[in-house]
Every structure is written in structure tokens, then in C-alpha cells.
GROMACS .gro file of C-alpha atoms in nm:
model
  310
    1UNK     CA    1  -0.124  -0.174  -2.934
    2UNK     CA    2   0.236  -0.064  -2.980
    3UNK     CA    3   0.456   0.232  -2.910
    4UNK     CA    4   0.493   0.494  -2.640
    5UNK     CA    5   0.204   0.575  -2.406
    6UNK     CA    6   0.077   0.930  -2.379
    7UNK     CA    7   0.191   1.131  -2.076
    8UNK     CA    8   0.478   0.897  -1.988
    9UNK     CA    9   0.806   0.771  -2.129
   10UNK     CA   10   0.724   0.401  -2.128
   11UNK     CA   11   0.632   0.186  -2.426
   12UNK     CA   12   0.364  -0.080  -2.436
   13UNK     CA   13   0.601  -0.362  -2.534
   14UNK     CA   14   0.813  -0.306  -2.221
   15UNK     CA   15   0.505  -0.313  -1.998
   16UNK     CA   16   0.383  -0.637  -2.161
   17UNK     CA   17   0.718  -0.808  -2.104
   18UNK     CA   18   0.748  -0.682  -1.747
   19UNK     CA   19   0.400  -0.795  -1.652
   20UNK     CA   20   0.411  -1.130  -1.833
   21UNK     CA   21   0.745  -1.248  -1.698
   22UNK     CA   22   0.776  -1.073  -1.362
   23UNK     CA   23   0.453  -0.947  -1.203
   24UNK     CA   24   0.171  -1.168  -1.331
   25UNK     CA   25   0.313  -1.511  -1.228
   26UNK     CA   26   0.381  -1.385  -0.876
   27UNK     CA   27   0.043  -1.212  -0.847
   28UNK     CA   28  -0.125  -1.540  -0.942
   29UNK     CA   29   0.058  -1.723  -0.662
   30UNK     CA   30  -0.021  -1.445  -0.415
   31UNK     CA   31  -0.393  -1.462  -0.497
   32UNK     CA   32  -0.397  -1.827  -0.396
   33UNK     CA   33  -0.272  -1.743  -0.046
   34UNK     CA   34  -0.537  -1.744   0.224
   35UNK     CA   35  -0.462  -1.385   0.324
   36UNK     CA   36  -0.559  -1.257  -0.021
   37UNK     CA   37  -0.801  -1.532  -0.115
   38UNK     CA   38  -1.075  -1.454   0.136
   39UNK     CA   39  -1.260  -1.123   0.139
   40UNK     CA   40  -1.523  -0.999   0.380
   41UNK     CA   41  -1.811  -0.807   0.228
   42UNK     CA   42  -2.170  -0.716   0.304
   43UNK     CA   43  -2.363  -0.836  -0.001
   44UNK     CA   44  -2.691  -0.714   0.148
   45UNK     CA   45  -2.579  -0.355   0.188
   46UNK     CA   46  -2.816  -0.119   0.003
   47UNK     CA   47  -2.688   0.112  -0.267
   48UNK     CA   48  -2.631   0.456  -0.107
   49UNK     CA   49  -2.686   0.647  -0.433
   50UNK     CA   50  -3.029   0.537  -0.557
   51UNK     CA   51  -3.302   0.283  -0.491
   52UNK     CA   52  -3.169  -0.051  -0.608
   53UNK     CA   53  -3.334  -0.168  -0.928
   54UNK     CA   54  -3.065  -0.412  -1.035
   55UNK     CA   55  -3.132  -0.682  -1.291
   56UNK     CA   56  -3.163  -0.960  -1.034
   57UNK     CA   57  -2.789  -1.019  -1.049
   58UNK     CA   58  -2.743  -1.155  -0.697
   59UNK     CA   59  -2.795  -1.512  -0.597
   60UNK     CA   60  -3.121  -1.475  -0.402
   61UNK     CA   61  -3.307  -1.263  -0.654
   62UNK     CA   62  -3.574  -1.431  -0.863
   63UNK     CA   63  -3.862  -1.279  -1.056
   64UNK     CA   64  -4.122  -1.361  -0.790
   65UNK     CA   65  -3.999  -1.125  -0.514
   66UNK     CA   66  -3.910  -0.843  -0.756
   67UNK     CA   67  -4.180  -0.570  -0.727
   68UNK     CA   68  -4.243  -0.348  -1.025
   69UNK     CA   69  -4.057  -0.062  -0.860
   70UNK     CA   70  -3.737  -0.265  -0.886
   71UNK     CA   71  -3.768  -0.351  -1.253
   72UNK     CA   72  -3.517  -0.149  -1.464
   73UNK     CA   73  -3.669   0.161  -1.619
   74UNK     CA   74  -3.563   0.053  -1.968
   75UNK     CA   75  -3.772  -0.263  -1.943
   76UNK     CA   76  -4.082  -0.085  -1.813
   77UNK     CA   77  -4.062   0.198  -2.066
   78UNK     CA   78  -4.098   0.014  -2.395
   79UNK     CA   79  -4.441  -0.122  -2.487
   80UNK     CA   80  -4.284  -0.440  -2.624
   81UNK     CA   81  -4.107  -0.502  -2.295
   82UNK     CA   82  -4.381  -0.379  -2.062
   83UNK     CA   83  -4.369  -0.543  -1.722
   84UNK     CA   84  -4.677  -0.763  -1.708
   85UNK     CA   85  -4.787  -1.108  -1.608
   86UNK     CA   86  -4.729  -1.224  -1.963
   87UNK     CA   87  -4.378  -1.081  -1.975
   88UNK     CA   88  -4.312  -1.196  -1.622
   89UNK     CA   89  -4.349  -1.557  -1.722
   90UNK     CA   90  -4.160  -1.534  -2.050
   91UNK     CA   91  -3.852  -1.334  -2.143
   92UNK     CA   92  -3.808  -1.147  -1.813
   93UNK     CA   93  -3.832  -1.475  -1.624
   94UNK     CA   94  -3.560  -1.628  -1.843
   95UNK     CA   95  -3.338  -1.319  -1.814
   96UNK     CA   96  -3.372  -1.305  -1.439
   97UNK     CA   97  -3.308  -1.676  -1.391
   98UNK     CA   98  -3.003  -1.649  -1.616
   99UNK     CA   99  -2.873  -1.351  -1.416
  100UNK     CA  100  -2.943  -1.543  -1.096
  101UNK     CA  101  -2.710  -1.821  -1.211
  102UNK     CA  102  -2.440  -1.588  -1.341
  103UNK     CA  103  -2.439  -1.345  -1.051
  104UNK     CA  104  -2.453  -1.606  -0.777
  105UNK     CA  105  -2.178  -1.573  -0.520
  106UNK     CA  106  -2.021  -1.902  -0.424
  107UNK     CA  107  -2.023  -1.883  -0.044
  108UNK     CA  108  -1.873  -2.227   0.016
  109UNK     CA  109  -1.625  -2.223   0.304
  110UNK     CA  110  -1.477  -2.504   0.510
  111UNK     CA  111  -1.526  -2.517   0.887
  112UNK     CA  112  -1.149  -2.489   0.924
  113UNK     CA  113  -1.152  -2.160   0.729
  114UNK     CA  114  -1.440  -2.022   0.937
  115UNK     CA  115  -1.254  -2.098   1.261
  116UNK     CA  116  -0.937  -1.937   1.124
  117UNK     CA  117  -1.121  -1.614   1.046
  118UNK     CA  118  -1.204  -1.568   1.414
  119UNK     CA  119  -0.834  -1.581   1.494
  120UNK     CA  120  -0.755  -1.343   1.205
  121UNK     CA  121  -1.006  -1.090   1.336
  122UNK     CA  122  -0.863  -1.111   1.686
  123UNK     CA  123  -0.516  -1.040   1.547
  124UNK     CA  124  -0.639  -0.752   1.329
  125UNK     CA  125  -0.811  -0.590   1.625
  126UNK     CA  126  -0.475  -0.557   1.800
  127UNK     CA  127  -0.304  -0.389   1.504
  128UNK     CA  128  -0.309  -0.046   1.346
  129UNK     CA  129  -0.514  -0.073   1.030
  130UNK     CA  130  -0.346   0.048   0.715
  131UNK     CA  131  -0.682   0.064   0.537
  132UNK     CA  132  -1.015   0.069   0.716
  133UNK     CA  133  -1.299  -0.111   0.540
  134UNK     CA  134  -1.624   0.062   0.619
  135UNK     CA  135  -1.863  -0.232   0.655
  136UNK     CA  136  -1.640  -0.520   0.769
  137UNK     CA  137  -1.801  -0.528   1.113
  138UNK     CA  138  -2.156  -0.537   0.984
  139UNK     CA  139  -2.353  -0.836   1.115
  140UNK     CA  140  -2.449  -0.906   0.754
  141UNK     CA  141  -2.088  -0.915   0.633
  142UNK     CA  142  -1.959  -1.254   0.524
  143UNK     CA  143  -1.642  -1.397   0.382
  144UNK     CA  144  -1.625  -1.503   0.020
  145UNK     CA  145  -1.357  -1.708  -0.151
  146UNK     CA  146  -1.225  -1.502  -0.443
  147UNK     CA  147  -1.088  -1.813  -0.615
  148UNK     CA  148  -1.443  -1.945  -0.636
  149UNK     CA  149  -1.572  -1.607  -0.749
  150UNK     CA  150  -1.346  -1.487  -1.033
  151UNK     CA  151  -1.407  -1.154  -1.200
  152UNK     CA  152  -1.603  -1.243  -1.512
  153UNK     CA  153  -1.928  -1.194  -1.699
  154UNK     CA  154  -2.224  -1.177  -1.460
  155UNK     CA  155  -2.521  -1.105  -1.685
  156UNK     CA  156  -2.557  -0.757  -1.536
  157UNK     CA  157  -2.634  -0.532  -1.833
  158UNK     CA  158  -2.876  -0.281  -1.978
  159UNK     CA  159  -3.000   0.047  -1.824
  160UNK     CA  160  -2.900  -0.042  -1.468
  161UNK     CA  161  -2.542  -0.120  -1.564
  162UNK     CA  162  -2.519   0.190  -1.785
  163UNK     CA  163  -2.636   0.409  -1.500
  164UNK     CA  164  -2.346   0.299  -1.278
  165UNK     CA  165  -2.086   0.404  -1.534
  166UNK     CA  166  -2.280   0.714  -1.637
  167UNK     CA  167  -2.269   0.833  -1.276
  168UNK     CA  168  -1.898   0.761  -1.245
  169UNK     CA  169  -1.823   0.973  -1.551
  170UNK     CA  170  -2.093   1.239  -1.523
  171UNK     CA  171  -2.022   1.319  -1.158
  172UNK     CA  172  -1.651   1.340  -1.236
  173UNK     CA  173  -1.585   1.698  -1.350
  174UNK     CA  174  -1.242   1.603  -1.488
  175UNK     CA  175  -1.354   1.490  -1.832
  176UNK     CA  176  -1.324   1.626  -2.184
  177UNK     CA  177  -1.636   1.819  -2.279
  178UNK     CA  178  -1.648   1.649  -2.617
  179UNK     CA  179  -1.669   1.294  -2.480
  180UNK     CA  180  -2.029   1.188  -2.520
  181UNK     CA  181  -2.218   1.053  -2.223
  182UNK     CA  182  -2.418   0.856  -2.129
  183UNK     CA  183  -2.236   0.540  -2.224
  184UNK     CA  184  -2.541   0.379  -2.382
  185UNK     CA  185  -2.393   0.191  -2.680
  186UNK     CA  186  -2.719   0.246  -2.868
  187UNK     CA  187  -2.693   0.623  -2.838
  188UNK     CA  188  -2.568   0.824  -3.139
  189UNK     CA  189  -2.203   0.924  -3.141
  190UNK     CA  190  -2.098   1.287  -3.120
  191UNK     CA  191  -1.743   1.249  -3.238
  192UNK     CA  192  -1.410   1.185  -3.072
  193UNK     CA  193  -1.266   1.313  -2.746
  194UNK     CA  194  -1.011   1.583  -2.683
  195UNK     CA  195  -0.817   1.460  -2.381
  196UNK     CA  196  -0.530   1.696  -2.447
  197UNK     CA  197  -0.767   1.991  -2.404
  198UNK     CA  198  -0.741   1.918  -2.031
  199UNK     CA  199  -0.455   2.009  -1.799
  200UNK     CA  200  -0.225   1.720  -1.704
  201UNK     CA  201  -0.381   1.647  -1.363
  202UNK     CA  202  -0.736   1.636  -1.495
  203UNK     CA  203  -0.629   1.431  -1.794
  204UNK     CA  204  -0.453   1.179  -1.570
  205UNK     CA  205  -0.755   1.145  -1.343
  206UNK     CA  206  -0.987   1.084  -1.637
  207UNK     CA  207  -0.748   0.827  -1.785
  208UNK     CA  208  -0.740   0.638  -1.454
  209UNK     CA  209  -1.119   0.609  -1.446
  210UNK     CA  210  -1.120   0.500  -1.810
  211UNK     CA  211  -0.845   0.246  -1.736
  212UNK     CA  212  -1.053   0.097  -1.453
  213UNK     CA  213  -1.350   0.074  -1.689
  214UNK     CA  214  -1.135  -0.100  -1.951
  215UNK     CA  215  -1.000  -0.346  -1.692
  216UNK     CA  216  -1.348  -0.455  -1.588
  217UNK     CA  217  -1.459  -0.490  -1.950
  218UNK     CA  218  -1.150  -0.696  -2.032
  219UNK     CA  219  -1.224  -0.939  -1.750
  220UNK     CA  220  -1.576  -0.969  -1.883
  221UNK     CA  221  -1.452  -1.046  -2.236
  222UNK     CA  222  -1.175  -1.281  -2.123
  223UNK     CA  223  -1.402  -1.497  -1.905
  224UNK     CA  224  -1.737  -1.494  -2.082
  225UNK     CA  225  -2.023  -1.743  -2.059
  226UNK     CA  226  -1.999  -1.896  -2.405
  227UNK     CA  227  -2.267  -2.160  -2.363
  228UNK     CA  228  -2.458  -2.363  -2.106
  229UNK     CA  229  -2.496  -2.729  -2.190
  230UNK     CA  230  -2.656  -2.981  -1.954
  231UNK     CA  231  -2.594  -2.756  -1.658
  232UNK     CA  232  -2.221  -2.726  -1.729
  233UNK     CA  233  -2.137  -2.371  -1.839
  234UNK     CA  234  -1.845  -2.320  -2.075
  235UNK     CA  235  -1.641  -2.008  -2.004
  236UNK     CA  236  -1.374  -1.854  -2.220
  237UNK     CA  237  -1.260  -1.554  -2.426
  238UNK     CA  238  -1.527  -1.383  -2.634
  239UNK     CA  239  -1.346  -1.217  -2.924
  240UNK     CA  240  -1.667  -1.074  -3.069
  241UNK     CA  241  -1.749  -0.898  -2.740
  242UNK     CA  242  -1.391  -0.771  -2.714
  243UNK     CA  243  -1.407  -0.627  -3.065
  244UNK     CA  244  -1.742  -0.465  -2.988
  245UNK     CA  245  -1.594  -0.285  -2.687
  246UNK     CA  246  -1.240  -0.212  -2.809
  247UNK     CA  247  -1.221  -0.248  -3.187
  248UNK     CA  248  -1.119   0.079  -3.359
  249UNK     CA  249  -1.395   0.055  -3.619
  250UNK     CA  250  -1.674  -0.047  -3.379
  251UNK     CA  251  -1.579   0.222  -3.126
  252UNK     CA  252  -1.493   0.498  -3.379
  253UNK     CA  253  -1.132   0.499  -3.262
  254UNK     CA  254  -1.209   0.510  -2.887
  255UNK     CA  255  -1.127   0.142  -2.819
  256UNK     CA  256  -0.747   0.158  -2.857
  257UNK     CA  257  -0.741   0.472  -2.642
  258UNK     CA  258  -0.932   0.287  -2.369
  259UNK     CA  259  -0.673   0.010  -2.378
  260UNK     CA  260  -0.390   0.262  -2.358
  261UNK     CA  261  -0.557   0.407  -2.050
  262UNK     CA  262  -0.547   0.059  -1.896
  263UNK     CA  263  -0.168   0.046  -1.948
  264UNK     CA  264  -0.143   0.393  -1.796
  265UNK     CA  265  -0.343   0.280  -1.491
  266UNK     CA  266  -0.114  -0.023  -1.459
  267UNK     CA  267   0.192   0.204  -1.437
  268UNK     CA  268   0.026   0.422  -1.174
  269UNK     CA  269  -0.057   0.112  -0.969
  270UNK     CA  270   0.305  -0.007  -0.991
  271UNK     CA  271   0.419   0.331  -0.863
  272UNK     CA  272   0.166   0.314  -0.578
  273UNK     CA  273   0.295  -0.031  -0.480
  274UNK     CA  274   0.655   0.085  -0.476
  275UNK     CA  275   0.557   0.382  -0.257
  276UNK     CA  276   0.375   0.166  -0.002
  277UNK     CA  277   0.652  -0.096   0.009
  278UNK     CA  278   0.834   0.057   0.314
  279UNK     CA  279   0.520   0.006   0.524
  280UNK     CA  280   0.516  -0.369   0.456
  281UNK     CA  281   0.894  -0.406   0.481
  282UNK     CA  282   0.872  -0.340   0.856
  283UNK     CA  283   0.918  -0.652   1.066
  284UNK     CA  284   0.611  -0.572   1.275
  285UNK     CA  285   0.378  -0.597   0.973
  286UNK     CA  286   0.250  -0.949   0.910
  287UNK     CA  287   0.004  -1.093   0.661
  288UNK     CA  288  -0.153  -1.278   0.947
  289UNK     CA  289  -0.364  -1.592   0.908
  290UNK     CA  290  -0.230  -1.790   1.203
  291UNK     CA  291  -0.023  -2.023   0.984
  292UNK     CA  292   0.327  -1.895   1.057
  293UNK     CA  293   0.496  -2.074   0.767
  294UNK     CA  294   0.242  -1.962   0.509
  295UNK     CA  295   0.235  -1.607   0.649
  296UNK     CA  296   0.612  -1.580   0.612
  297UNK     CA  297   0.598  -1.711   0.256
  298UNK     CA  298   0.315  -1.472   0.167
  299UNK     CA  299   0.504  -1.172   0.296
  300UNK     CA  300   0.823  -1.280   0.118
  301UNK     CA  301   0.632  -1.312  -0.208
  302UNK     CA  302   0.468  -0.973  -0.158
  303UNK     CA  303   0.804  -0.805  -0.088
  304UNK     CA  304   0.945  -0.976  -0.396
  305UNK     CA  305   0.671  -0.811  -0.605
  306UNK     CA  306   0.750  -0.475  -0.441
  307UNK     CA  307   1.116  -0.515  -0.538
  308UNK     CA  308   1.012  -0.574  -0.898
  309UNK     CA  309   0.792  -0.264  -0.901
  310UNK     CA  310   1.082  -0.053  -0.779
   0.00000   0.00000   0.00000
């Protein structure tokens, strides 16, 4: 990609240089800090939108406890993939075991970290929350180490994965009428999109959703399970998968536009960070973990990033 982005006066080359030499190195250091490294989440929380029929992509899901009602519709529909005892002990078993390995959350935490979290929570309880997480106090919520759980390929694919993105786009009224949904890559194409048929606000909103989609797909392509040999998986960039999702020929010209939307999203996020900077610049706001020296360094690094975004 080269040149000026649509709807803004910034070119792609400038964004690449800014991110590569200023933001990205500092973000990497910040991610290694305890305050940003650990995240509390309820992995057992049910999906609020439909009955969960995921492709066994969490660590405790094997074929045995999966009732037929939870098998993806696409697998049950085709006669060649009919859910049966024969299929259960062949391809579906392999797929589910593979997904079990890929989607497993590494929940390893040291005792020292667990004790520190209690102190963190006590501190947080005494502060005004800038952002309230809705299920942090659930008894099922647990901390995960994001360094041990990088964003990458998980094996979650097929009808269940398509339905998530279909819902995001279909329930979003701000979309060009000519963009074909659902996002099933096997579905026939109905031609290109007409983003400029929308007013600016609707166009921006659609581009942000598309940019998020592109970001997730890029992580998937950049950190892909290339092979598993003797129990040691080899991860790395998958150029073929990237081309399939973003190549101009393979996507009938949509791929480069998706990538441009990612750059657009990046600029919006930079603006959001610069707007929120005054909140964190206050002396009363700490990135509290209980380690005074590390907390001070973390905040200094965060404010340094905010200065760059400005």
C-alpha cells in the first residue's frame, strides 16, 4: 500500500515510519509490564447472543462432552460431514483435538503474581474507575497472562466463526448496500462496494469495523501454526493465508481496501489516545501493581507514548 488514505490527509508511508520507529517499540515494552500483561476475564461466560456451538476452541472442550446440539450447523448439514459415531471418531475428533490444542488458554501464574492481584484489587476498589469491566467480579473470572497467550491463529473457523462476523456487519446499519454479506468465502461475489455512497459518519463507522476485522486477520496470518512436529508447534507468517485474505486478485480488489481501513483505524486510535492523555497525566492516577518503581516506569512510558500521539 502507498499514498494518501481516504477521508484523511495522511499518507501510508508516514504512518508506517511513525509506528515502526516511535509507537511500536514502546508499546512492546509497555505490554511486558505487569499492569498491562495480566488480564482478568471470565472464560466460562456464555454467549449472550445465541446458544454456543463453537468449534471446541477452548481448552476444556473435547469431542466426548460435545452434544449434537453444539456441533456447528455446517458440519451437521452436509451428508458427507454428518455428525455420527463414525465421524465422531475420525475427522471431527481430529479437528476438535486440534482446536483444543490451538485454543487452549495458558493459565500459568506464579504464586507471587496471585498474591499481588489481591493487592491490586484492593487498590482499584478505592479508586474511580475510568472503564468498568462488566464481569471482572464474577466468581468464574480468572487472570490470564497475555504474554503467554498472544493473539494468533486458534483453529476457530467455519460456520461458527463466519456467524460472528456476519452478525457484526449485518446488525450494523452503517454499511454500503452493495457489500455482499455473509462473509462466507465460498459464497459467490456480487461485485465491489460503494463506500462513498455513504455519508462521512456512516462511512467512518463502517471503516472502523472493517479495520478491526483486518487487524484480527493480520494477527492470524502473522502468527500462524505452520506445522506440528513431535509436539513442538512451529509458528510464523503464513504468506499464502495473507494473500487469500488481502490479495487484490483473490479478494476482487477488496483486500487492499481492508488494509487501508486498518491504517484509518490506527489513526483514530492515536487520536483517542491523545484525547485521553490528560486523564492519565494527573498525579493521582497510577498504574498500580504495588511495585512503586515499576509503576512509576510504566506510567512514564505510557505518558511518553501519549506525547508521541499528540
